[in-house]
Short mmCIF file of N, CA, C and O in Angstrom, two decimals:
data_model
loop_
_atom_site.label_atom_id
_atom_site.label_comp_id
_atom_site.label_asym_id
_atom_site.label_seq_id
_atom_site.Cartn_x
_atom_site.Cartn_y
_atom_site.Cartn_z
N MET A 22 -64.14 82.86 -136.02
CA MET A 22 -63.59 83.83 -136.94
C MET A 22 -63.76 85.21 -136.32
O MET A 22 -64.85 85.58 -135.90
N SER A 23 -62.69 85.96 -136.31
CA SER A 23 -62.74 87.32 -135.75
C SER A 23 -63.39 88.27 -136.76
O SER A 23 -63.52 87.95 -137.95
N LYS A 24 -63.74 89.44 -136.27
CA LYS A 24 -64.32 90.47 -137.15
C LYS A 24 -63.34 90.82 -138.27
O LYS A 24 -63.72 90.96 -139.43
N GLU A 25 -62.07 90.98 -137.90
CA GLU A 25 -61.05 91.35 -138.88
C GLU A 25 -60.88 90.26 -139.95
O GLU A 25 -60.80 90.56 -141.14
N GLU A 26 -60.87 89.01 -139.54
CA GLU A 26 -60.76 87.91 -140.50
C GLU A 26 -61.96 87.87 -141.44
O GLU A 26 -61.80 87.63 -142.65
N LEU A 27 -63.14 88.11 -140.91
CA LEU A 27 -64.35 88.13 -141.73
C LEU A 27 -64.30 89.27 -142.73
O LEU A 27 -64.58 89.08 -143.92
N ARG A 28 -63.91 90.44 -142.28
CA ARG A 28 -63.81 91.60 -143.18
C ARG A 28 -62.86 91.30 -144.34
O ARG A 28 -63.19 91.53 -145.51
N LEU A 29 -61.68 90.80 -144.01
CA LEU A 29 -60.68 90.52 -145.03
C LEU A 29 -61.15 89.43 -145.99
O LEU A 29 -60.93 89.53 -147.20
N SER A 30 -61.78 88.41 -145.47
CA SER A 30 -62.27 87.32 -146.30
C SER A 30 -63.32 87.81 -147.30
O SER A 30 -63.28 87.47 -148.48
N ILE A 31 -64.23 88.63 -146.83
CA ILE A 31 -65.25 89.20 -147.71
C ILE A 31 -64.61 90.05 -148.79
O ILE A 31 -64.93 89.93 -149.98
N LEU A 32 -63.67 90.90 -148.41
CA LEU A 32 -63.01 91.77 -149.39
C LEU A 32 -62.20 90.95 -150.40
O LEU A 32 -62.19 91.27 -151.59
N ARG A 33 -61.57 89.89 -149.94
CA ARG A 33 -60.82 89.02 -150.86
C ARG A 33 -61.75 88.38 -151.89
O ARG A 33 -61.42 88.28 -153.07
N GLU A 34 -62.90 87.93 -151.44
CA GLU A 34 -63.87 87.33 -152.37
C GLU A 34 -64.32 88.34 -153.41
O GLU A 34 -64.41 88.03 -154.59
N LEU A 35 -64.60 89.55 -152.96
CA LEU A 35 -65.04 90.59 -153.88
C LEU A 35 -63.94 90.92 -154.89
O LEU A 35 -64.23 91.15 -156.06
N LYS A 36 -62.71 90.91 -154.44
CA LYS A 36 -61.58 91.24 -155.32
C LYS A 36 -61.47 90.26 -156.49
O LYS A 36 -61.10 90.65 -157.59
N VAL A 37 -61.83 89.01 -156.26
CA VAL A 37 -61.76 88.01 -157.34
C VAL A 37 -63.09 87.83 -158.06
O VAL A 37 -63.27 86.88 -158.81
N GLY A 38 -64.04 88.72 -157.79
CA GLY A 38 -65.29 88.71 -158.52
C GLY A 38 -66.40 87.84 -157.94
O GLY A 38 -67.41 87.62 -158.60
N LYS A 39 -66.22 87.34 -156.73
CA LYS A 39 -67.26 86.53 -156.09
C LYS A 39 -68.14 87.41 -155.22
O LYS A 39 -67.70 88.43 -154.71
N GLN A 40 -69.38 86.97 -155.03
CA GLN A 40 -70.29 87.65 -154.11
C GLN A 40 -70.40 86.77 -152.86
O GLN A 40 -70.91 85.66 -152.94
N PRO A 41 -69.91 87.25 -151.72
CA PRO A 41 -69.91 86.45 -150.50
C PRO A 41 -71.32 86.05 -150.05
O PRO A 41 -72.28 86.79 -150.26
N ARG A 42 -71.40 84.85 -149.43
CA ARG A 42 -72.66 84.35 -148.89
C ARG A 42 -72.47 84.01 -147.42
O ARG A 42 -71.46 83.42 -147.03
N HIS A 43 -73.45 84.36 -146.62
CA HIS A 43 -73.41 84.09 -145.18
C HIS A 43 -73.17 82.62 -144.89
O HIS A 43 -72.43 82.26 -143.98
N GLU A 44 -73.77 81.74 -145.69
CA GLU A 44 -73.68 80.31 -145.46
C GLU A 44 -72.26 79.78 -145.57
O GLU A 44 -71.95 78.70 -145.09
N GLU A 45 -71.38 80.51 -146.22
CA GLU A 45 -69.99 80.08 -146.39
C GLU A 45 -69.13 80.36 -145.15
O GLU A 45 -67.98 79.95 -145.11
N TYR A 46 -69.69 81.07 -144.20
CA TYR A 46 -68.93 81.48 -143.01
C TYR A 46 -69.60 80.95 -141.75
O TYR A 46 -70.82 80.85 -141.68
N ASP A 47 -68.80 80.64 -140.78
CA ASP A 47 -69.32 80.16 -139.51
C ASP A 47 -69.48 81.35 -138.55
O ASP A 47 -68.75 81.46 -137.56
N VAL A 48 -70.41 82.24 -138.91
CA VAL A 48 -70.66 83.44 -138.11
C VAL A 48 -72.17 83.63 -137.96
O VAL A 48 -72.95 83.13 -138.77
N THR A 49 -72.54 84.39 -136.96
CA THR A 49 -73.96 84.68 -136.76
C THR A 49 -74.45 85.67 -137.82
O THR A 49 -73.65 86.40 -138.42
N GLU A 50 -75.74 85.67 -138.01
CA GLU A 50 -76.33 86.64 -138.94
C GLU A 50 -76.08 88.06 -138.46
O GLU A 50 -75.84 88.96 -139.26
N GLU A 51 -76.09 88.26 -137.15
CA GLU A 51 -75.83 89.58 -136.59
C GLU A 51 -74.42 90.06 -136.95
O GLU A 51 -74.23 91.20 -137.36
N LEU A 52 -73.42 89.18 -136.81
CA LEU A 52 -72.05 89.55 -137.16
C LEU A 52 -71.93 89.79 -138.66
O LEU A 52 -71.26 90.73 -139.10
N TRP A 53 -72.58 88.95 -139.46
CA TRP A 53 -72.57 89.12 -140.91
C TRP A 53 -73.11 90.51 -141.31
O TRP A 53 -72.49 91.23 -142.07
N ASN A 54 -74.25 90.87 -140.76
CA ASN A 54 -74.87 92.16 -141.08
C ASN A 54 -74.05 93.33 -140.56
O ASN A 54 -73.92 94.35 -141.25
N SER A 55 -73.50 93.22 -139.35
CA SER A 55 -72.71 94.33 -138.81
C SER A 55 -71.41 94.49 -139.60
O SER A 55 -70.94 95.61 -139.79
N THR A 56 -70.86 93.39 -140.08
CA THR A 56 -69.65 93.47 -140.90
C THR A 56 -69.95 94.14 -142.23
O THR A 56 -69.19 95.00 -142.69
N ALA A 57 -71.04 93.78 -142.84
CA ALA A 57 -71.45 94.42 -144.10
C ALA A 57 -71.65 95.92 -143.89
O ALA A 57 -71.20 96.72 -144.71
N SER A 58 -72.29 96.28 -142.80
CA SER A 58 -72.51 97.70 -142.49
C SER A 58 -71.18 98.42 -142.28
O SER A 58 -70.98 99.53 -142.78
N PHE A 59 -70.28 97.79 -141.54
CA PHE A 59 -68.95 98.39 -141.30
C PHE A 59 -68.22 98.64 -142.61
O PHE A 59 -67.71 99.73 -142.85
N LEU A 60 -68.15 97.62 -143.46
CA LEU A 60 -67.43 97.75 -144.73
C LEU A 60 -68.03 98.84 -145.60
O LEU A 60 -67.31 99.60 -146.25
N ASN A 61 -69.34 98.94 -145.59
CA ASN A 61 -70.02 99.98 -146.35
C ASN A 61 -69.77 101.36 -145.75
O ASN A 61 -69.40 102.30 -146.46
N ASN A 62 -69.96 101.49 -144.45
CA ASN A 62 -69.80 102.78 -143.78
C ASN A 62 -68.37 103.31 -143.86
O ASN A 62 -68.16 104.53 -143.93
N GLU A 63 -67.40 102.41 -143.86
CA GLU A 63 -65.99 102.81 -143.94
C GLU A 63 -65.54 103.08 -145.37
O GLU A 63 -64.41 103.52 -145.61
N GLY A 64 -66.41 102.80 -146.34
CA GLY A 64 -66.10 103.07 -147.74
C GLY A 64 -65.30 101.98 -148.43
O GLY A 64 -64.76 102.20 -149.51
N TYR A 65 -65.22 100.77 -147.84
CA TYR A 65 -64.48 99.67 -148.45
C TYR A 65 -65.29 98.97 -149.54
O TYR A 65 -64.71 98.30 -150.39
N ILE A 66 -66.60 99.10 -149.48
CA ILE A 66 -67.50 98.55 -150.49
C ILE A 66 -68.54 99.60 -150.82
O ILE A 66 -68.70 100.58 -150.09
N LYS A 67 -69.24 99.40 -151.95
CA LYS A 67 -70.29 100.35 -152.33
C LYS A 67 -71.41 99.60 -153.02
O LYS A 67 -71.26 98.45 -153.41
N ASN A 68 -72.54 100.26 -153.14
CA ASN A 68 -73.72 99.70 -153.81
C ASN A 68 -74.13 98.36 -153.22
O ASN A 68 -74.41 97.41 -153.93
N ILE A 69 -74.18 98.30 -151.90
CA ILE A 69 -74.45 97.02 -151.23
C ILE A 69 -75.94 96.71 -151.17
O ILE A 69 -76.76 97.59 -150.94
N THR A 70 -76.25 95.46 -151.42
CA THR A 70 -77.58 94.90 -151.22
C THR A 70 -77.38 93.55 -150.58
O THR A 70 -76.55 92.76 -151.03
N ILE A 71 -78.12 93.26 -149.51
CA ILE A 71 -78.04 91.95 -148.88
C ILE A 71 -79.37 91.27 -149.09
O ILE A 71 -80.41 91.77 -148.71
N SER A 72 -79.31 90.11 -149.73
CA SER A 72 -80.51 89.32 -149.96
C SER A 72 -80.93 88.67 -148.65
O SER A 72 -80.14 88.00 -148.00
N ARG A 73 -82.15 88.84 -148.25
CA ARG A 73 -82.64 88.27 -146.99
C ARG A 73 -82.85 86.76 -147.08
O ARG A 73 -82.71 86.06 -146.11
N ASN A 74 -83.18 86.26 -148.26
CA ASN A 74 -83.46 84.83 -148.41
C ASN A 74 -82.20 83.98 -148.34
O ASN A 74 -82.15 82.97 -147.67
N THR A 75 -81.18 84.37 -149.07
CA THR A 75 -79.97 83.57 -149.13
C THR A 75 -78.80 84.22 -148.42
O THR A 75 -77.75 83.63 -148.29
N LYS A 76 -79.00 85.44 -148.00
CA LYS A 76 -77.97 86.21 -147.31
C LYS A 76 -76.72 86.40 -148.16
O LYS A 76 -75.61 86.39 -147.67
N TYR A 77 -76.93 86.54 -149.46
CA TYR A 77 -75.85 86.94 -150.35
C TYR A 77 -75.55 88.41 -150.09
O TYR A 77 -76.44 89.18 -149.72
N MET A 78 -74.33 88.80 -150.34
CA MET A 78 -73.96 90.20 -150.27
C MET A 78 -73.59 90.63 -151.69
O MET A 78 -72.59 90.18 -152.23
N PHE A 79 -74.43 91.42 -152.31
CA PHE A 79 -74.15 91.95 -153.63
C PHE A 79 -73.55 93.33 -153.46
O PHE A 79 -74.22 94.24 -152.97
N THR A 80 -72.31 93.50 -153.85
CA THR A 80 -71.63 94.77 -153.63
C THR A 80 -70.40 94.86 -154.51
O THR A 80 -70.07 93.92 -155.23
N GLU A 81 -69.74 95.99 -154.46
CA GLU A 81 -68.52 96.22 -155.23
C GLU A 81 -67.41 96.66 -154.29
O GLU A 81 -67.64 97.44 -153.36
N LEU A 82 -66.22 96.20 -154.56
CA LEU A 82 -65.04 96.61 -153.82
C LEU A 82 -64.62 97.99 -154.31
O LEU A 82 -64.57 98.24 -155.51
N THR A 83 -64.29 98.88 -153.39
CA THR A 83 -63.82 100.22 -153.76
C THR A 83 -62.30 100.24 -153.77
O THR A 83 -61.63 99.31 -153.30
N GLU A 84 -61.73 101.33 -154.27
CA GLU A 84 -60.27 101.50 -154.22
C GLU A 84 -59.79 101.50 -152.77
O GLU A 84 -58.74 100.93 -152.46
N LYS A 85 -60.56 102.12 -151.90
CA LYS A 85 -60.20 102.13 -150.48
C LYS A 85 -60.20 100.71 -149.93
O LYS A 85 -59.34 100.35 -149.12
N GLY A 86 -61.14 99.89 -150.36
CA GLY A 86 -61.19 98.49 -149.94
C GLY A 86 -59.99 97.71 -150.44
O GLY A 86 -59.42 96.89 -149.72
N GLU A 87 -59.57 97.97 -151.67
CA GLU A 87 -58.39 97.31 -152.22
C GLU A 87 -57.14 97.73 -151.45
O GLU A 87 -56.27 96.90 -151.15
N GLU A 88 -57.05 98.99 -151.08
CA GLU A 88 -55.92 99.49 -150.29
C GLU A 88 -55.90 98.82 -148.91
O GLU A 88 -54.83 98.41 -148.44
N TYR A 89 -57.05 98.69 -148.28
CA TYR A 89 -57.17 98.03 -146.99
C TYR A 89 -56.67 96.59 -147.10
O TYR A 89 -55.94 96.10 -146.23
N LEU A 90 -57.04 95.90 -148.16
CA LEU A 90 -56.59 94.52 -148.38
C LEU A 90 -55.07 94.46 -148.52
O LEU A 90 -54.42 93.60 -147.94
N ARG A 91 -54.50 95.37 -149.29
CA ARG A 91 -53.05 95.39 -149.47
C ARG A 91 -52.33 95.61 -148.15
O ARG A 91 -51.37 94.94 -147.83
N GLU A 92 -52.84 96.55 -147.36
CA GLU A 92 -52.21 96.86 -146.06
C GLU A 92 -52.26 95.65 -145.12
O GLU A 92 -51.29 95.36 -144.43
N LYS A 93 -53.38 94.96 -145.09
CA LYS A 93 -53.56 93.85 -144.16
C LYS A 93 -52.92 92.55 -144.66
O LYS A 93 -52.74 91.63 -143.89
N SER A 94 -52.54 92.51 -145.93
CA SER A 94 -51.96 91.30 -146.49
C SER A 94 -50.45 91.26 -146.34
O SER A 94 -49.81 90.28 -146.68
N LEU A 95 -49.87 92.33 -145.84
CA LEU A 95 -48.41 92.38 -145.68
C LEU A 95 -47.96 91.55 -144.51
O LEU A 95 -48.55 91.24 -143.61
#
């Protein structure tokens, strides 16, 4: 899975009210954490907390994140 595919997948899950989990993706923990940081730093998500035990990502999708999803879904 590419970085872009991971980003979009996480944002899609958030859009439907799910909290993404690392275990659902075939990616390294390093990629998971860097993706979470990227999405947060770029303003696509907010109020992020990553659980170290289960590697859940508790966060909210921003309007900018929804716009990014719309642009990439075309």
